[in-house]
GROMACS .gro file of C-alpha atoms in nm:
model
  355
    1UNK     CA    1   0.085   4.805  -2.403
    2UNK     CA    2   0.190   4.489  -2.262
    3UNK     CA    3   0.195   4.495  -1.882
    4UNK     CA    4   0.464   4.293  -1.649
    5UNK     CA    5   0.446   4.143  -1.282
    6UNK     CA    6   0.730   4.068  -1.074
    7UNK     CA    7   0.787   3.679  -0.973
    8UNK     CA    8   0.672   3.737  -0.630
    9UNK     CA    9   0.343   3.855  -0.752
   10UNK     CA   10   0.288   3.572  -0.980
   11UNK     CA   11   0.358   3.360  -0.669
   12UNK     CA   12   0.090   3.502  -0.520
   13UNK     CA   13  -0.122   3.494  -0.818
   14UNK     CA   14  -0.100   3.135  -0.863
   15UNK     CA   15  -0.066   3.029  -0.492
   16UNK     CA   16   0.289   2.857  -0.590
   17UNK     CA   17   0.622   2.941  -0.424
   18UNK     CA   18   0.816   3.257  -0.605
   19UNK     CA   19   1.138   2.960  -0.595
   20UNK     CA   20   0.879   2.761  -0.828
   21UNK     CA   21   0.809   3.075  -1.033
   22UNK     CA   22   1.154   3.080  -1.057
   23UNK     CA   23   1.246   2.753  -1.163
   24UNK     CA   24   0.925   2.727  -1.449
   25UNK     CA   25   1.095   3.070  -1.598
   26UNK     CA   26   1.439   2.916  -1.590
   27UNK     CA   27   1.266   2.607  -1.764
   28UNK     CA   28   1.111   2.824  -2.075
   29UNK     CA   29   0.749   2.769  -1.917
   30UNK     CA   30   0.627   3.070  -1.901
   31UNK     CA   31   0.538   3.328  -2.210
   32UNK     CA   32   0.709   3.603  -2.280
   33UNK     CA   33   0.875   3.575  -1.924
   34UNK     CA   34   1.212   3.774  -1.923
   35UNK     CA   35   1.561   3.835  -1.660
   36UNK     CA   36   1.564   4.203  -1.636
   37UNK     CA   37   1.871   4.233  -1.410
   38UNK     CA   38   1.884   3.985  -1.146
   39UNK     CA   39   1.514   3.934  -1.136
   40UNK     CA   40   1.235   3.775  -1.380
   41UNK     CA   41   0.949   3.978  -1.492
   42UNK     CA   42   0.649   3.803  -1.652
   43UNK     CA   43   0.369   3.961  -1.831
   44UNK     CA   44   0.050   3.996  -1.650
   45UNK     CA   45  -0.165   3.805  -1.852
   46UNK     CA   46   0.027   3.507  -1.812
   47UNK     CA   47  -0.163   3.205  -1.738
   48UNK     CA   48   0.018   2.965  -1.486
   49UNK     CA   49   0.146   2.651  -1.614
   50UNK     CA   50   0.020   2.298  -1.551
   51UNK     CA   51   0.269   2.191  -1.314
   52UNK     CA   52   0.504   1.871  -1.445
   53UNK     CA   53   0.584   1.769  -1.088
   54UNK     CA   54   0.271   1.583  -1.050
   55UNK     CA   55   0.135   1.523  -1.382
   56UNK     CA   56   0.497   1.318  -1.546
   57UNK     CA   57   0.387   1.089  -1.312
   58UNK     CA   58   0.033   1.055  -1.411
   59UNK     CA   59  -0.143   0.801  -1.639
   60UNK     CA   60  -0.394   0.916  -1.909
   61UNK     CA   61  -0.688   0.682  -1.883
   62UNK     CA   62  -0.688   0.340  -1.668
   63UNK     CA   63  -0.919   0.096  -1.504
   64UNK     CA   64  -0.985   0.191  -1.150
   65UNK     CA   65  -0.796  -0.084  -0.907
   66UNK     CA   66  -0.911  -0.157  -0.576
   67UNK     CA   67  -0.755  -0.465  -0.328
   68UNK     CA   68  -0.906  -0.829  -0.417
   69UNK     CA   69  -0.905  -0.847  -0.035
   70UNK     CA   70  -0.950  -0.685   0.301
   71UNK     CA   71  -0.651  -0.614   0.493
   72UNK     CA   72  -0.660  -0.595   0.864
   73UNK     CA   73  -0.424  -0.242   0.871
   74UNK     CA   74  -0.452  -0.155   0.492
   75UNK     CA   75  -0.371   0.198   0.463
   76UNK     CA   76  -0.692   0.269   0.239
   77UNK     CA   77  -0.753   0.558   0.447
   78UNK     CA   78  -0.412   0.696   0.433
   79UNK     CA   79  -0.353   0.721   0.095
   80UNK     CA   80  -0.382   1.122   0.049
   81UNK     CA   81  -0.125   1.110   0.276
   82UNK     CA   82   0.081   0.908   0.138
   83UNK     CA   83   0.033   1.022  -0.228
   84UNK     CA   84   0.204   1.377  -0.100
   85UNK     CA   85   0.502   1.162  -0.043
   86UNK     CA   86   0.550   1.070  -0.388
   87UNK     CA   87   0.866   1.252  -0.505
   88UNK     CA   88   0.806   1.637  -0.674
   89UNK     CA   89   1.099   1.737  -0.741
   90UNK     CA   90   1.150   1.924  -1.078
   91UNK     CA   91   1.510   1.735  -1.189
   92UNK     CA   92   1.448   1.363  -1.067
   93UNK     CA   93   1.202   1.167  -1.175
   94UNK     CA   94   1.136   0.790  -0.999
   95UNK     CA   95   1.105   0.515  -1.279
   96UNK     CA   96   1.079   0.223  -0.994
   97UNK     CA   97   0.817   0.151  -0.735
   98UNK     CA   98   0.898  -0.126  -0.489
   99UNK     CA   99   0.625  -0.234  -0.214
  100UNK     CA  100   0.829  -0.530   0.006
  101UNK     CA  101   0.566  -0.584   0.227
  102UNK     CA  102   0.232  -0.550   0.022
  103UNK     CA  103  -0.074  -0.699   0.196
  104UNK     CA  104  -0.354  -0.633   0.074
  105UNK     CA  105  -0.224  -0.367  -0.151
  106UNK     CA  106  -0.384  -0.046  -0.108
  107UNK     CA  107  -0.110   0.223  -0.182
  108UNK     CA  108  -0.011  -0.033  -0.457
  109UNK     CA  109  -0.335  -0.037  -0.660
  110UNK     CA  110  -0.405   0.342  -0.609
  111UNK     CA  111  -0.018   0.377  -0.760
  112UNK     CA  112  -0.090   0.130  -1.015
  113UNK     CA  113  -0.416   0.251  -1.126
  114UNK     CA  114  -0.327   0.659  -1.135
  115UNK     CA  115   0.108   0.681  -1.148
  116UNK     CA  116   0.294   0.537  -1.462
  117UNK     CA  117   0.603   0.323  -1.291
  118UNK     CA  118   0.850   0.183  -1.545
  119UNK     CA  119   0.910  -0.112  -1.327
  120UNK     CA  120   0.749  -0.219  -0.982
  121UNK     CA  121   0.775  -0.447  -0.782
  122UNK     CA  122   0.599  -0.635  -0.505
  123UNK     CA  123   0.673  -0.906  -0.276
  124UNK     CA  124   0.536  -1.052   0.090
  125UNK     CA  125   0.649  -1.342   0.307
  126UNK     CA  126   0.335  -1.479   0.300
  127UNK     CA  127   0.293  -1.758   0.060
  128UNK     CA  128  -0.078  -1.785   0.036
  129UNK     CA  129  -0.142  -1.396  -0.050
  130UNK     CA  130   0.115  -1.425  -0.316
  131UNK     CA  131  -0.007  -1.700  -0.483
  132UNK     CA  132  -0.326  -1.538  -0.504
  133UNK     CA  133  -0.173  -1.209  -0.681
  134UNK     CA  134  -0.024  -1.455  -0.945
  135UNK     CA  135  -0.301  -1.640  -1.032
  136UNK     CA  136  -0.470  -1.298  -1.113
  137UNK     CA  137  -0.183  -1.213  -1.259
  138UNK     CA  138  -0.142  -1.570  -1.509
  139UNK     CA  139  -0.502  -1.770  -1.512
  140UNK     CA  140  -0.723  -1.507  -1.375
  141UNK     CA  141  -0.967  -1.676  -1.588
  142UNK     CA  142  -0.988  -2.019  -1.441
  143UNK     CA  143  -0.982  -1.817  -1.133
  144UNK     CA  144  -1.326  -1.609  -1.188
  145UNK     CA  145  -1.473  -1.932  -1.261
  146UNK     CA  146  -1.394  -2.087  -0.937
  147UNK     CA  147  -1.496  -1.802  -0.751
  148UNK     CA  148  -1.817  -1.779  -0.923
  149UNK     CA  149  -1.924  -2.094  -0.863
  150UNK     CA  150  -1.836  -2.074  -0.434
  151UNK     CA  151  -2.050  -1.736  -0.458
  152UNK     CA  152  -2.368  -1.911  -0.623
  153UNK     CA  153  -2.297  -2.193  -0.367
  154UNK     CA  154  -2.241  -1.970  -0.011
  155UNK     CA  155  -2.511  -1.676  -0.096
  156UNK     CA  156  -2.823  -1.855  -0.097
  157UNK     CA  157  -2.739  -2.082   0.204
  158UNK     CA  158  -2.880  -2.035   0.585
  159UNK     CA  159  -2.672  -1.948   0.830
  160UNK     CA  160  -2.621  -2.287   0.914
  161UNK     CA  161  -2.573  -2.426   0.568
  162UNK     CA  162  -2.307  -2.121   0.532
  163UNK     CA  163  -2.112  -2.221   0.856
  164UNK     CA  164  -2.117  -2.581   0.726
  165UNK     CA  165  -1.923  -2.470   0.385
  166UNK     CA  166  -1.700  -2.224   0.525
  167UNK     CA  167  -1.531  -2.444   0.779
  168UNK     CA  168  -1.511  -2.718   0.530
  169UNK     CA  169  -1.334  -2.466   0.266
  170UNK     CA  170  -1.130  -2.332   0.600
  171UNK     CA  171  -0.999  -2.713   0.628
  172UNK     CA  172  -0.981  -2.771   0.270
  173UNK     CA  173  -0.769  -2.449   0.293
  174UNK     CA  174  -0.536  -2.607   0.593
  175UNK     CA  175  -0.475  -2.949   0.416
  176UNK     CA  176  -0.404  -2.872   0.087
  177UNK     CA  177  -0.077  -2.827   0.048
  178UNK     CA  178   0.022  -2.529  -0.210
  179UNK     CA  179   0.246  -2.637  -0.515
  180UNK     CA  180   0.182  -2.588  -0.875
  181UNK     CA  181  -0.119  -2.820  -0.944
  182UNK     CA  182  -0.338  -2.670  -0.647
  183UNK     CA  183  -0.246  -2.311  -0.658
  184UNK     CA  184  -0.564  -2.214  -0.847
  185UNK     CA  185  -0.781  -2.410  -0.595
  186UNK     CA  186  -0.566  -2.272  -0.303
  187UNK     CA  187  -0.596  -1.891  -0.454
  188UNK     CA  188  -0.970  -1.912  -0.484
  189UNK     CA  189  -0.980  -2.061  -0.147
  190UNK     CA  190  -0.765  -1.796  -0.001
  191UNK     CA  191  -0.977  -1.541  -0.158
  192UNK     CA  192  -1.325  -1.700  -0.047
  193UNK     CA  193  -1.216  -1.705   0.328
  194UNK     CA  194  -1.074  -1.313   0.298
  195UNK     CA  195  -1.448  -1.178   0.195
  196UNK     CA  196  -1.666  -1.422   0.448
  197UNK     CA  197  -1.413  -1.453   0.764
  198UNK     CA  198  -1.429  -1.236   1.049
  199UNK     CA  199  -1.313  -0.852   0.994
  200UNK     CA  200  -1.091  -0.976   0.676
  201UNK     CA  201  -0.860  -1.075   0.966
  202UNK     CA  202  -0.562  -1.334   0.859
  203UNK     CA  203  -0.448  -1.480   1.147
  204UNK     CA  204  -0.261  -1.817   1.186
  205UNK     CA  205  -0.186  -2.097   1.461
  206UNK     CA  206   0.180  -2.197   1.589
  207UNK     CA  207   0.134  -2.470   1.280
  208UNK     CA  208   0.050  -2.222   1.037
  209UNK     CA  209  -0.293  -2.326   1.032
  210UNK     CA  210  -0.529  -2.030   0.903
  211UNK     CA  211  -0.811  -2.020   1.264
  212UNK     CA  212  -1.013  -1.759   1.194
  213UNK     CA  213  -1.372  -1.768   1.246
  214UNK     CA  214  -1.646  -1.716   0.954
  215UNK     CA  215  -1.788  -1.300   0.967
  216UNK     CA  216  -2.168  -1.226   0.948
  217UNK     CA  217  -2.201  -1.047   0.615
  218UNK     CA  218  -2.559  -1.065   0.465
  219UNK     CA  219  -2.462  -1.059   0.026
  220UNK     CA  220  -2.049  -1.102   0.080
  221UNK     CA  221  -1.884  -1.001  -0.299
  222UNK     CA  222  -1.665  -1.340  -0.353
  223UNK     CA  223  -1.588  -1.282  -0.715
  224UNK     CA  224  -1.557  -0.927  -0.810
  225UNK     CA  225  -1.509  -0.998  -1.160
  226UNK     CA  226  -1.429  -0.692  -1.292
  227UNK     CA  227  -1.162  -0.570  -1.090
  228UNK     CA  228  -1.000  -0.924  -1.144
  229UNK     CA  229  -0.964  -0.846  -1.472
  230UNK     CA  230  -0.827  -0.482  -1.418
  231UNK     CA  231  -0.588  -0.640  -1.164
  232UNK     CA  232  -0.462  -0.912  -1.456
  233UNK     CA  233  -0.377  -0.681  -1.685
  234UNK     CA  234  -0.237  -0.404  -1.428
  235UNK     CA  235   0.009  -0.653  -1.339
  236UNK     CA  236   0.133  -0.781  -1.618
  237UNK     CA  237   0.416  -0.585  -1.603
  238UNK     CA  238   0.463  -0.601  -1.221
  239UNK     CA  239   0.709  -0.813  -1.067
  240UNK     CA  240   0.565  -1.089  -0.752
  241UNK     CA  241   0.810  -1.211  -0.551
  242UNK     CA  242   0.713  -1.434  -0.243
  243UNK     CA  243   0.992  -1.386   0.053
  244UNK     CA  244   1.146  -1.172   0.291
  245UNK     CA  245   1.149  -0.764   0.212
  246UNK     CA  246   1.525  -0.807   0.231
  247UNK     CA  247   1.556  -0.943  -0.123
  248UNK     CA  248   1.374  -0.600  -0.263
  249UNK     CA  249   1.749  -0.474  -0.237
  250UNK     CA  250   1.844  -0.629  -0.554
  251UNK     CA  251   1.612  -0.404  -0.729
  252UNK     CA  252   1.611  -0.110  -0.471
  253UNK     CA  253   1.840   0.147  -0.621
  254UNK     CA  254   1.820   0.597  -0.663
  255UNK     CA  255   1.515   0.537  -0.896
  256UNK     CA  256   1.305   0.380  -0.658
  257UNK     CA  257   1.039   0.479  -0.436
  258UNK     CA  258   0.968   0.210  -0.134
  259UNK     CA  259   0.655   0.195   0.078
  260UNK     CA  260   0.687  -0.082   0.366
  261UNK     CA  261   0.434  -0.106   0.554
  262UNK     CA  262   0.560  -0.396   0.829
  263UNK     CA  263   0.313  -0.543   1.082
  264UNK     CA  264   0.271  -0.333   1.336
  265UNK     CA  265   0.387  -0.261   1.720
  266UNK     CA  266   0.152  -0.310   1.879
  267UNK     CA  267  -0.031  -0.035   2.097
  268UNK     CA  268  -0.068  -0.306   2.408
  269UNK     CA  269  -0.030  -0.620   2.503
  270UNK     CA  270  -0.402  -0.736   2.373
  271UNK     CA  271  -0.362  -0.599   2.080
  272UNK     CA  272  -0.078  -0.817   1.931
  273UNK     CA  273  -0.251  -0.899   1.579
  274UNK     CA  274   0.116  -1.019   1.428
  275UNK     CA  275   0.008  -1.325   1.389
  276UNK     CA  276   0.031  -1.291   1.029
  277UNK     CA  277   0.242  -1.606   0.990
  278UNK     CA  278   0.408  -1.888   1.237
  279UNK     CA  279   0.674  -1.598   1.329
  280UNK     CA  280   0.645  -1.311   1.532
  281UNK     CA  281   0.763  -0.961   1.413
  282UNK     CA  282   0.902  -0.804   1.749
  283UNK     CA  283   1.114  -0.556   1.841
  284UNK     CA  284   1.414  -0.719   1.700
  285UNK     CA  285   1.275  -0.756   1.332
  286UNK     CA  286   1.180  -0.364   1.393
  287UNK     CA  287   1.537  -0.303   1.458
  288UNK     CA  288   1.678  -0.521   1.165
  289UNK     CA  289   1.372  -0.354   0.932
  290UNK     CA  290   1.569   0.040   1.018
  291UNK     CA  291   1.910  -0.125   0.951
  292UNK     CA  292   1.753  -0.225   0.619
  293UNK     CA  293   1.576   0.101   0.584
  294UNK     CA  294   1.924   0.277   0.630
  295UNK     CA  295   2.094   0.052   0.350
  296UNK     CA  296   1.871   0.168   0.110
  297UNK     CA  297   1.854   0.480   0.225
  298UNK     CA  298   2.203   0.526   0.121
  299UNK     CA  299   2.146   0.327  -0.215
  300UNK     CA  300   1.971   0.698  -0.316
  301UNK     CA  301   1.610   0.530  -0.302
  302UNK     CA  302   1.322   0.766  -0.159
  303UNK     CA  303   1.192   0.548   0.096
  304UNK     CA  304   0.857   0.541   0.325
  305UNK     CA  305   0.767   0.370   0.668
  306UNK     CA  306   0.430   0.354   0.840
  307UNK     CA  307   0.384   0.198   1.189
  308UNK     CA  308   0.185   0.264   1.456
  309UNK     CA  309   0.259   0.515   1.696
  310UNK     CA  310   0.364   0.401   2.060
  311UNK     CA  311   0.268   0.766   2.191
  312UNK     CA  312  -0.104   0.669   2.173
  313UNK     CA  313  -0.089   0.460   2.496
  314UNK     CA  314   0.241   0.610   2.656
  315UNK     CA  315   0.332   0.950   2.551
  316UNK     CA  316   0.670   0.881   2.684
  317UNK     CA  317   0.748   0.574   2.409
  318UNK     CA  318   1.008   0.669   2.195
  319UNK     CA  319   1.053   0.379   2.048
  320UNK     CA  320   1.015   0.502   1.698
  321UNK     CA  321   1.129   0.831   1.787
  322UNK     CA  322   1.498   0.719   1.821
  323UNK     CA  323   1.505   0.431   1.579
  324UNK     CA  324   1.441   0.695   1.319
  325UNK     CA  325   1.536   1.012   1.461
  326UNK     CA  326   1.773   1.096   1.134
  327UNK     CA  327   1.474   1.031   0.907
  328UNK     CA  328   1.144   1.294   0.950
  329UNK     CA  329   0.844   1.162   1.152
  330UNK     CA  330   0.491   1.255   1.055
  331UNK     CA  331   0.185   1.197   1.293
  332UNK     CA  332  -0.123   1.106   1.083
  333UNK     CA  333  -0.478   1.083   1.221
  334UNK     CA  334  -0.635   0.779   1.163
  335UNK     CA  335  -0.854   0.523   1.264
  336UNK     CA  336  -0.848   0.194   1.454
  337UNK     CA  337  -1.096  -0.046   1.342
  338UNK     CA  338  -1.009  -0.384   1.447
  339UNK     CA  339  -1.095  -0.429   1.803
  340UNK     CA  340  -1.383  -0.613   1.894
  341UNK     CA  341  -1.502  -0.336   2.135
  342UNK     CA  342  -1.719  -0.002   2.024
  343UNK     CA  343  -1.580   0.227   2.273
  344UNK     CA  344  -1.197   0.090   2.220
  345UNK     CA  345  -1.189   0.212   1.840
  346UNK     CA  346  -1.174   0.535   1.724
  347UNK     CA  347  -0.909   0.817   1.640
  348UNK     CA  348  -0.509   0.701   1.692
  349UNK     CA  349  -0.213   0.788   1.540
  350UNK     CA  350   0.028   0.656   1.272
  351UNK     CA  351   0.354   0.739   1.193
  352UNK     CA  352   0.488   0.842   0.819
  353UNK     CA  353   0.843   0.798   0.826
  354UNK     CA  354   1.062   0.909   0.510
  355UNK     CA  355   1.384   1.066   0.423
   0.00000   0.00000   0.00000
């Protein structure tokens, strides 16, 4: 004789909320599940179902993406956290992903390589990095090849002999202007300085003059030729826009989900690494960034914010707090990598911010 169990026990059978028993009996998910006044019973053999919420996103076999570059602040080692942001709800599902401030890409490539996103889009103000996602994206090819031949060049040198090339591709870098004809050049360039400059940092002058010094890395990967390719024919269907995050509001509507991830406040006044361009992003672009945040907000997107968090130096900084105190405010563990000092990196927090 076939045997029943109430909703809450399946709940507790399958470690899932009874609401979510609820809803997969109201959605014809369950065998033989039935209403027997105002409550479902579902036979005890049952086996629970896989759970749509995660898996309509989910793509059935693709090549693993990781970032052509370092980052100084990628969010590699947030992504777990931000993957539980990714919308789960049973009715709504996001078509659009939009990443207005990409860098180096991490949340992007793990969503690009694992999520199926009708449409995405990307964009960054600056020029350089762009240009460098396009040519993957258009002449990858020509791209490997001039990689390839700077790796065979820099790997065998001396120290010396290495120091000699880098600067000279540094100032080759600075003085070539980019336009149509040397955006292949200026992407493998671009790419070159990335994997052999200090810490992946990109850092510019007042004159927009890239000044960072060459790293010490013993076998540096230039040309990673594989994941070039991946990346070219990930995003062929992506959208690369080079400008301000502002103009992701044309395509910014209830399907979307956003990810900024803005250069950061800093945590003092030593550790200012903004100079990602000639501009500065201070507290006045932060405030102009939540009046954006709000617009689309209200446009129905499901939106997502990570800065630092002001509380790890002065734990009475609300800064953040009250610039986003209608939105809800995670504290993540993570850590800091990029100062030059052992015994100044270690555990911080960063904020999650989403509505």
């Amino acid at each position: 004789m076939l045997s029943f169990i109430s909703a809450k026990e399946a709940a507790e059978k399958w470690n899932i909320s009874q609401r979510r028993v609820s809803i997969l009996c109201n959605e014809h998910r369950i065998d033989g599940a039935m209403m027997v006044g105002n409550m479902w019973i579902i036979p005890s053999s049952a086996v629970k179902p896989v759970d749509k919420r995660t898996v309509r996103y989910e793509k059935k076999q693709t090549a693993p993406l990781k970032p052509f570059v370092k980052w100084v602040g990628g969010k590699g080692q947030l992504i777990s956290e931000l993957e539980k942001m990714l919308p789960d709800g049973s009715n709504k599902v996001l078509t659009k992903y939009c990443e207005p401030m990409v860098g180096g890409g991490a949340l992007f490539f793990n969503i690009l390589s694992k999520y199926d996103f009708e449409q995405l889009y990307i964009s960054d103000i600056n020029a350089e990095l762009i240009n460098a996602y396009q040519m993957i994206k258009i002449n990858v090819d020509s791209l490997i090849k001039k990689l390839q031949e700077m790796q065979m060049l820099f790997c065998p040198m001396d120290e010396n002999g290495r120091k000699f090339y880098y600067y000279s591709i540094r100032d080759k870098f600075n003085n070539t202007q980019l336009c149509e004809a040397t955006a292949i050049e200026k992407a493998a360039y671009f790419i070159f300085l990335n994997k052999t400059c200090f810490n992946g940092l990109y850092r510019v002058n007042r004159k927009g003059q890239f000044n960072v010094p060459m790293g010490a890395y013993k076998n540096p990967m230039i040309c990673d030729e594989e994941n070039l390719r991946n990346i070219s024919n990930a995003l062929q269907n992506v959208t690369i826009v080079c400008g301000d995050y502002s103009l992701s509001k044309q395509f910014i509507d209830n399907d979307t989900f956003v990810y900024l991830d803005p250069p950061y406040r800093p945590l003092s006044e030593t550790s200012a690494f903004t100079a990602y361009n000639s501009e500065t992003f201070d507290d006045n672009e932060q405030f102009r960034l939540a009046k954006f945040i709000n617009e689309i907000n209200a446009s129905g997107a499901k939106v997502v914010l990570s800065n630092s968090d002001p509380k790890n130096v002065n734990p009475e900084d609300t800064f953040f707090d009250e610039l986003y105190k209608k939105y809800r405010i995670k504290r993540i563990s993570a850590t800091r990598m990029i100062n030059s000092k052992a015994d100044k990196r270690g555990k911080i927090n960063e904020l999650l911010i989403c509505n």
